[in-house]
Amino acid sequence: RESITANTPLYDRVAPTVTEVKAIAAATDNPNAVLTELNLLVSRLLSTALSGQGELRTELIEQIHTLGDSIGAAIQIEAPSSVFLIADTTEIPVTIQNALPADARVHVTFKASDPRLQSPEETTAVLEGNTRTTVRLPVNAVGSGNVWMNVRLLDDSGTLLTESEPFEVQVRADWESVGTGIFAGILVAMIILGLIRTIRRHRDGKARVRNRVSYEIPPAHLRVKENKR
């Protein structure tokens, strides 16, 4: 088996694909499971036994690119079509599909078109092989406005593995403070109204008692006359 080096002209034609696939494989807990087929194709491509067989080598190059595209698309971010945020601190749920035969460890972050959306911390997730995983992405929102963002997956070295299509985030972070103020104002008003009603009921009760007492007890001069009898 001929060794693979960057100086091999044929290898230069597939080097970007191989580099991309190796980065994805390195993020998994079983790189060999991801690279086995690719390594076989590259070894055949560089084999001296194929010297002079240009058509076969061209076919192998196409197979390598096709396999690379397949592996590169194995981890997909299913981003929402749009998001509406009214809190200044929240989490956006993001579903990630891993079609690889191995678990992958990734760092989930995002890129926003405006500083109204900021990432307070990086989220690390382990994506199980052949399954979907939902990751909650922390987000800090500031002010109001529409912002475009895309979710990105990085490996441990910070290399970009894949990213989602941009989607719109409607930021209304100031609504929360306004809503809180309105609610607090309504609550205070209700408390004041309750106190006023309580005071009024208390006063009305005292007035009714006084009226009842004055009606039931005759004046003093009448009581004196009745005693004289």
PDB file of N, CA, C and O in Angstrom, residues 106-147:
ATOM      1  N   VAL A 106     -19.100  17.720  19.979  1.00  0.00           N
ATOM      2  CA  VAL A 106     -19.022  18.990  19.264  1.00  0.00           C
ATOM      3  C   VAL A 106     -19.251  20.145  20.229  1.00  0.00           C
ATOM      4  O   VAL A 106     -19.802  19.981  21.324  1.00  0.00           O
ATOM      5  N   HIS A 107     -18.813  21.314  19.810  1.00  0.00           N
ATOM      6  CA  HIS A 107     -19.063  22.551  20.541  1.00  0.00           C
ATOM      7  C   HIS A 107     -20.065  23.366  19.724  1.00  0.00           C
ATOM      8  O   HIS A 107     -19.824  23.661  18.547  1.00  0.00           O
ATOM      9  N   VAL A 108     -21.176  23.688  20.344  1.00  0.00           N
ATOM     10  CA  VAL A 108     -22.267  24.366  19.651  1.00  0.00           C
ATOM     11  C   VAL A 108     -22.215  25.854  19.964  1.00  0.00           C
ATOM     12  O   VAL A 108     -22.228  26.255  21.129  1.00  0.00           O
ATOM     13  N   THR A 109     -22.160  26.655  18.940  1.00  0.00           N
ATOM     14  CA  THR A 109     -22.163  28.104  19.101  1.00  0.00           C
ATOM     15  C   THR A 109     -22.967  28.707  17.958  1.00  0.00           C
ATOM     16  O   THR A 109     -23.604  27.983  17.194  1.00  0.00           O
ATOM     17  N   PHE A 110     -22.950  30.015  17.843  1.00  0.00           N
ATOM     18  CA  PHE A 110     -23.692  30.634  16.748  1.00  0.00           C
ATOM     19  C   PHE A 110     -23.010  31.911  16.305  1.00  0.00           C
ATOM     20  O   PHE A 110     -22.185  32.489  17.021  1.00  0.00           O
ATOM     21  N   LYS A 111     -23.374  32.340  15.109  1.00  0.00           N
ATOM     22  CA  LYS A 111     -22.882  33.590  14.557  1.00  0.00           C
ATOM     23  C   LYS A 111     -24.092  34.450  14.231  1.00  0.00           C
ATOM     24  O   LYS A 111     -24.996  34.005  13.525  1.00  0.00           O
ATOM     25  N   ALA A 112     -24.121  35.678  14.759  1.00  0.00           N
ATOM     26  CA  ALA A 112     -25.261  36.566  14.556  1.00  0.00           C
ATOM     27  C   ALA A 112     -24.867  37.750  13.679  1.00  0.00           C
ATOM     28  O   ALA A 112     -23.712  38.180  13.661  1.00  0.00           O
ATOM     29  N   SER A 113     -25.848  38.266  12.955  1.00  0.00           N
ATOM     30  CA  SER A 113     -25.594  39.405  12.075  1.00  0.00           C
ATOM     31  C   SER A 113     -25.579  40.728  12.827  1.00  0.00           C
ATOM     32  O   SER A 113     -25.262  41.768  12.233  1.00  0.00           O
ATOM     33  N   ASP A 114     -25.917  40.689  14.123  1.00  0.00           N
ATOM     34  CA  ASP A 114     -26.026  41.921  14.899  1.00  0.00           C
ATOM     35  C   ASP A 114     -25.677  41.611  16.353  1.00  0.00           C
ATOM     36  O   ASP A 114     -26.020  40.540  16.854  1.00  0.00           O
ATOM     37  N   PRO A 115     -25.019  42.540  17.051  1.00  0.00           N
ATOM     38  CA  PRO A 115     -24.658  42.297  18.459  1.00  0.00           C
ATOM     39  C   PRO A 115     -25.845  42.248  19.414  1.00  0.00           C
ATOM     40  O   PRO A 115     -25.652  42.064  20.615  1.00  0.00           O
ATOM     41  N   ARG A 116     -27.065  42.409  18.904  1.00  0.00           N
ATOM     42  CA  ARG A 116     -28.235  42.243  19.774  1.00  0.00           C
ATOM     43  C   ARG A 116     -28.322  40.815  20.315  1.00  0.00           C
ATOM     44  O   ARG A 116     -28.933  40.580  21.353  1.00  0.00           O
ATOM     45  N   LEU A 117     -27.719  39.870  19.600  1.00  0.00           N
ATOM     46  CA  LEU A 117     -27.657  38.483  20.056  1.00  0.00           C
ATOM     47  C   LEU A 117     -26.221  38.153  20.414  1.00  0.00           C
ATOM     48  O   LEU A 117     -25.315  38.322  19.598  1.00  0.00           O
ATOM     49  N   GLN A 118     -26.021  37.667  21.635  1.00  0.00           N
ATOM     50  CA  GLN A 118     -24.687  37.326  22.109  1.00  0.00           C
ATOM     51  C   GLN A 118     -24.710  35.951  22.756  1.00  0.00           C
ATOM     52  O   GLN A 118     -25.726  35.522  23.304  1.00  0.00           O
ATOM     53  N   SER A 119     -23.564  35.282  22.687  1.00  0.00           N
ATOM     54  CA  SER A 119     -23.439  33.954  23.277  1.00  0.00           C
ATOM     55  C   SER A 119     -22.742  34.064  24.628  1.00  0.00           C
ATOM     56  O   SER A 119     -21.565  34.430  24.682  1.00  0.00           O
ATOM     57  N   PRO A 120     -23.458  33.773  25.728  1.00  0.00           N
ATOM     58  CA  PRO A 120     -22.825  33.890  27.052  1.00  0.00           C
ATOM     59  C   PRO A 120     -21.809  32.797  27.321  1.00  0.00           C
ATOM     60  O   PRO A 120     -20.877  32.987  28.105  1.00  0.00           O
ATOM     61  N   GLU A 121     -21.981  31.644  26.678  1.00  0.00           N
ATOM     62  CA  GLU A 121     -21.061  30.534  26.910  1.00  0.00           C
ATOM     63  C   GLU A 121     -21.168  29.530  25.771  1.00  0.00           C
ATOM     64  O   GLU A 121     -22.157  29.484  25.043  1.00  0.00           O
ATOM     65  N   GLU A 122     -20.124  28.755  25.617  1.00  0.00           N
ATOM     66  CA  GLU A 122     -20.107  27.710  24.592  1.00  0.00           C
ATOM     67  C   GLU A 122     -20.739  26.442  25.147  1.00  0.00           C
ATOM     68  O   GLU A 122     -20.541  26.094  26.309  1.00  0.00           O
ATOM     69  N   THR A 123     -21.528  25.785  24.319  1.00  0.00           N
ATOM     70  CA  THR A 123     -22.203  24.568  24.746  1.00  0.00           C
ATOM     71  C   THR A 123     -21.538  23.354  24.110  1.00  0.00           C
ATOM     72  O   THR A 123     -21.342  23.314  22.901  1.00  0.00           O
ATOM     73  N   THR A 124     -21.176  22.396  24.931  1.00  0.00           N
ATOM     74  CA  THR A 124     -20.574  21.154  24.443  1.00  0.00           C
ATOM     75  C   THR A 124     -21.628  20.046  24.479  1.00  0.00           C
ATOM     76  O   THR A 124     -22.356  19.910  25.455  1.00  0.00           O
ATOM     77  N   ALA A 125     -21.708  19.293  23.401  1.00  0.00           N
ATOM     78  CA  ALA A 125     -22.718  18.230  23.315  1.00  0.00           C
ATOM     79  C   ALA A 125     -22.098  16.982  22.718  1.00  0.00           C
ATOM     80  O   ALA A 125     -21.188  17.044  21.888  1.00  0.00           O
ATOM     81  N   VAL A 126     -22.600  15.837  23.160  1.00  0.00           N
ATOM     82  CA  VAL A 126     -22.220  14.551  22.577  1.00  0.00           C
ATOM     83  C   VAL A 126     -23.404  14.055  21.757  1.00  0.00           C
ATOM     84  O   VAL A 126     -24.496  13.819  22.296  1.00  0.00           O
ATOM     85  N   LEU A 127     -23.194  13.921  20.456  1.00  0.00           N
ATOM     86  CA  LEU A 127     -24.252  13.504  19.542  1.00  0.00           C
ATOM     87  C   LEU A 127     -24.138  12.001  19.312  1.00  0.00           C
ATOM     88  O   LEU A 127     -23.157  11.531  18.729  1.00  0.00           O
ATOM     89  N   GLU A 128     -25.107  11.264  19.766  1.00  0.00           N
ATOM     90  CA  GLU A 128     -25.073   9.815  19.589  1.00  0.00           C
ATOM     91  C   GLU A 128     -25.197   9.467  18.111  1.00  0.00           C
ATOM     92  O   GLU A 128     -25.889  10.139  17.352  1.00  0.00           O
ATOM     93  N   GLY A 129     -24.523   8.396  17.714  1.00  0.00           N
ATOM     94  CA  GLY A 129     -24.546   7.974  16.320  1.00  0.00           C
ATOM     95  C   GLY A 129     -25.926   7.517  15.884  1.00  0.00           C
ATOM     96  O   GLY A 129     -26.677   6.916  16.655  1.00  0.00           O
ATOM     97  N   ASN A 130     -26.273   7.854  14.634  1.00  0.00           N
ATOM     98  CA  ASN A 130     -27.540   7.443  14.026  1.00  0.00           C
ATOM     99  C   ASN A 130     -28.750   7.871  14.857  1.00  0.00           C
ATOM    100  O   ASN A 130     -29.688   7.099  15.059  1.00  0.00           O
ATOM    101  N   THR A 131     -28.716   9.093  15.337  1.00  0.00           N
ATOM    102  CA  THR A 131     -29.848   9.590  16.110  1.00  0.00           C
ATOM    103  C   THR A 131     -29.885  11.112  16.057  1.00  0.00           C
ATOM    104  O   THR A 131     -28.978  11.758  15.546  1.00  0.00           O
ATOM    105  N   ARG A 132     -30.975  11.670  16.617  1.00  0.00           N
ATOM    106  CA  ARG A 132     -31.125  13.126  16.725  1.00  0.00           C
ATOM    107  C   ARG A 132     -30.960  13.543  18.177  1.00  0.00           C
ATOM    108  O   ARG A 132     -31.424  12.861  19.074  1.00  0.00           O
ATOM    109  N   THR A 133     -30.321  14.677  18.361  1.00  0.00           N
ATOM    110  CA  THR A 133     -30.104  15.207  19.705  1.00  0.00           C
ATOM    111  C   THR A 133     -30.541  16.659  19.732  1.00  0.00           C
ATOM    112  O   THR A 133     -30.210  17.431  18.819  1.00  0.00           O
ATOM    113  N   THR A 134     -31.296  17.044  20.755  1.00  0.00           N
ATOM    114  CA  THR A 134     -31.711  18.439  20.919  1.00  0.00           C
ATOM    115  C   THR A 134     -30.790  19.121  21.922  1.00  0.00           C
ATOM    116  O   THR A 134     -30.635  18.659  23.047  1.00  0.00           O
ATOM    117  N   VAL A 135     -30.185  20.197  21.484  1.00  0.00           N
ATOM    118  CA  VAL A 135     -29.256  20.967  22.310  1.00  0.00           C
ATOM    119  C   VAL A 135     -29.883  22.331  22.590  1.00  0.00           C
ATOM    120  O   VAL A 135     -30.417  22.985  21.677  1.00  0.00           O
ATOM    121  N   ARG A 136     -29.837  22.765  23.843  1.00  0.00           N
ATOM    122  CA  ARG A 136     -30.364  24.075  24.212  1.00  0.00           C
ATOM    123  C   ARG A 136     -29.212  25.082  24.217  1.00  0.00           C
ATOM    124  O   ARG A 136     -28.285  24.974  25.016  1.00  0.00           O
ATOM    125  N   LEU A 137     -29.305  26.022  23.312  1.00  0.00           N
ATOM    126  CA  LEU A 137     -28.230  26.979  23.077  1.00  0.00           C
ATOM    127  C   LEU A 137     -28.489  28.272  23.860  1.00  0.00           C
ATOM    128  O   LEU A 137     -29.457  28.982  23.587  1.00  0.00           O
ATOM    129  N   PRO A 138     -27.650  28.608  24.860  1.00  0.00           N
ATOM    130  CA  PRO A 138     -27.860  29.845  25.637  1.00  0.00           C
ATOM    131  C   PRO A 138     -27.665  31.083  24.763  1.00  0.00           C
ATOM    132  O   PRO A 138     -26.751  31.150  23.950  1.00  0.00           O
ATOM    133  N   VAL A 139     -28.558  32.051  24.975  1.00  0.00           N
ATOM    134  CA  VAL A 139     -28.506  33.281  24.191  1.00  0.00           C
ATOM    135  C   VAL A 139     -28.803  34.474  25.096  1.00  0.00           C
ATOM    136  O   VAL A 139     -29.712  34.417  25.930  1.00  0.00           O
ATOM    137  N   ASN A 140     -28.026  35.537  24.937  1.00  0.00           N
ATOM    138  CA  ASN A 140     -28.325  36.815  25.579  1.00  0.00           C
ATOM    139  C   ASN A 140     -28.842  37.767  24.507  1.00  0.00           C
ATOM    140  O   ASN A 140     -28.207  37.937  23.462  1.00  0.00           O
ATOM    141  N   ALA A 141     -30.002  38.373  24.765  1.00  0.00           N
ATOM    142  CA  ALA A 141     -30.607  39.302  23.810  1.00  0.00           C
ATOM    143  C   ALA A 141     -30.608  40.708  24.388  1.00  0.00           C
ATOM    144  O   ALA A 141     -30.830  40.898  25.584  1.00  0.00           O
ATOM    145  N   VAL A 142     -30.369  41.692  23.514  1.00  0.00           N
ATOM    146  CA  VAL A 142     -30.312  43.088  23.942  1.00  0.00           C
ATOM    147  C   VAL A 142     -31.177  43.920  23.002  1.00  0.00           C
ATOM    148  O   VAL A 142     -31.027  43.850  21.778  1.00  0.00           O
ATOM    149  N   GLY A 143     -32.084  44.723  23.586  1.00  0.00           N
ATOM    150  CA  GLY A 143     -32.881  45.633  22.777  1.00  0.00           C
ATOM    151  C   GLY A 143     -33.897  44.936  21.904  1.00  0.00           C
ATOM    152  O   GLY A 143     -34.360  43.839  22.209  1.00  0.00           O
ATOM    153  N   SER A 144     -34.229  45.593  20.794  1.00  0.00           N
ATOM    154  CA  SER A 144     -35.234  45.062  19.866  1.00  0.00           C
ATOM    155  C   SER A 144     -34.720  45.161  18.433  1.00  0.00           C
ATOM    156  O   SER A 144     -33.961  46.064  18.091  1.00  0.00           O
ATOM    157  N   GLY A 145     -35.173  44.229  17.627  1.00  0.00           N
ATOM    158  CA  GLY A 145     -34.784  44.220  16.223  1.00  0.00           C
ATOM    159  C   GLY A 145     -34.764  42.806  15.683  1.00  0.00           C
ATOM    160  O   GLY A 145     -34.835  41.832  16.435  1.00  0.00           O
ATOM    161  N   ASN A 146     -34.693  42.687  14.372  1.00  0.00           N
ATOM    162  CA  ASN A 146     -34.633  41.382  13.726  1.00  0.00           C
ATOM    163  C   ASN A 146     -33.178  41.058  13.378  1.00  0.00           C
ATOM    164  O   ASN A 146     -32.490  41.863  12.746  1.00  0.00           O
ATOM    165  N   VAL A 147     -32.747  39.890  13.807  1.00  0.00           N
ATOM    166  CA  VAL A 147     -31.348  39.483  13.643  1.00  0.00           C
ATOM    167  C   VAL A 147     -31.305  38.124  12.950  1.00  0.00           C
ATOM    168  O   VAL A 147     -32.122  37.244  13.241  1.00  0.00           O
TER     169      VAL A 147
END
